[in-house]
C-alpha positions as a Python dict, from the first residue, in 0.01 Angstrom:
ca = {
    (1, 'R'): (0, 0, 0),
    (2, 'A'): (245, 205, 73),
    (3, 'L'): (398, 188, -261),
    (4, 'M'): (137, 253, -473),
    (5, 'E'): (86, 567, -272),
    (6, 'R'): (441, 656, -349),
    (7, 'L'): (456, 607, -708),
    (8, 'S'): (116, 735, -799),
    (9, 'K'): (252, 1046, -643),
    (10, 'A'): (544, 1048, -829),
    (11, 'E'): (621, 1325, -1104),
    (12, 'R'): (776, 1045, -1282),
    (13, 'P'): (746, 715, -1207),
    (14, 'V'): (971, 426, -1279),
    (15, 'V'): (1072, 11, -1110),
    (16, 'L'): (1458, -45, -1162),
    (17, 'V'): (1452, -379, -1121),
    (18, 'G'): (1752, -550, -996),
    (19, 'I'): (1916, -965, -951),
    (20, 'E'): (1734, -924, -602),
    (21, 'V'): (1410, -1000, -805),
    (22, 'Q'): (1468, -1320, -928),
    (23, 'R'): (1704, -1450, -610),
    (24, 'A'): (1368, -1375, -410),
    (25, 'G'): (1152, -1596, -616),
    (26, 'L'): (954, -1288, -727),
    (27, 'A'): (1002, -1217, -1098),
    (28, 'D'): (619, -1351, -1155),
    (29, 'A'): (446, -1120, -925),
    (30, 'L'): (667, -829, -989),
    (31, 'T'): (597, -883, -1346),
    (32, 'R'): (204, -917, -1311),
    (33, 'L'): (234, -596, -1127),
    (34, 'L'): (459, -412, -1387),
    (35, 'E'): (159, -494, -1638),
    (36, 'A'): (-92, -339, -1403),
    (37, 'W'): (83, -46, -1300),
    (38, 'R'): (184, 33, -1674),
    (39, 'V'): (450, 217, -1589),
    (40, 'P'): (814, 287, -1743),
    (41, 'W'): (1027, 46, -1614),
    (42, 'V'): (1452, -83, -1586),
    (43, 'S'): (1671, -373, -1538),
    (44, 'T'): (1988, -335, -1440),
    (45, 'L'): (2276, -552, -1681),
    (46, 'L'): (2320, -830, -1392),
    (47, 'S'): (1906, -951, -1406),
    (48, 'K'): (1834, -825, -1775),
    (49, 'S'): (1697, -1148, -1846),
    (50, 'V'): (1474, -1179, -1474),
    (51, 'I'): (1159, -1006, -1614),
    (52, 'D'): (1059, -1042, -2005),
    (53, 'E'): (1133, -736, -2177),
    (54, 'T'): (806, -746, -2369),
    (55, 'T'): (637, -660, -2107),
    (56, 'V'): (464, -383, -2080),
    (57, 'G'): (692, -62, -1938),
    (58, 'F'): (1056, -192, -2055),
    (59, 'A'): (1279, 127, -2118),
    (60, 'G'): (1585, -49, -2113),
    (61, 'V'): (1923, -157, -1917),
    (62, 'Y'): (1997, 66, -1652),
    (63, 'A'): (2424, 111, -1649),
    (64, 'G'): (2455, 440, -1463),
    (65, 'D'): (2652, 690, -1690),
    (66, 'R'): (2709, 397, -1947),
    (67, 'S'): (2309, 412, -1977),
    (68, 'V'): (2202, 503, -2312),
    (69, 'A'): (2015, 909, -2230),
    (70, 'S'): (1647, 817, -2275),
    (71, 'V'): (1746, 562, -1990),
    (72, 'R'): (1906, 807, -1715),
    (73, 'Q'): (1625, 1010, -1800),
}
């Protein structure tokens, strides 16, 4: 609930998907949430294959300063 409140108040919400999602066995649950929320999301290089990149909202791979401009923004 707290997460949904923060997302709804954010000016430019984005979800950063890390490898911890896979390690905790939450990939399917997060995929369902991303599809329902329809917010942009990015993965880290290590978690690139955790959530299918065809899932709604995928914006790219976040790699800090080495990310493409559209992902950094």
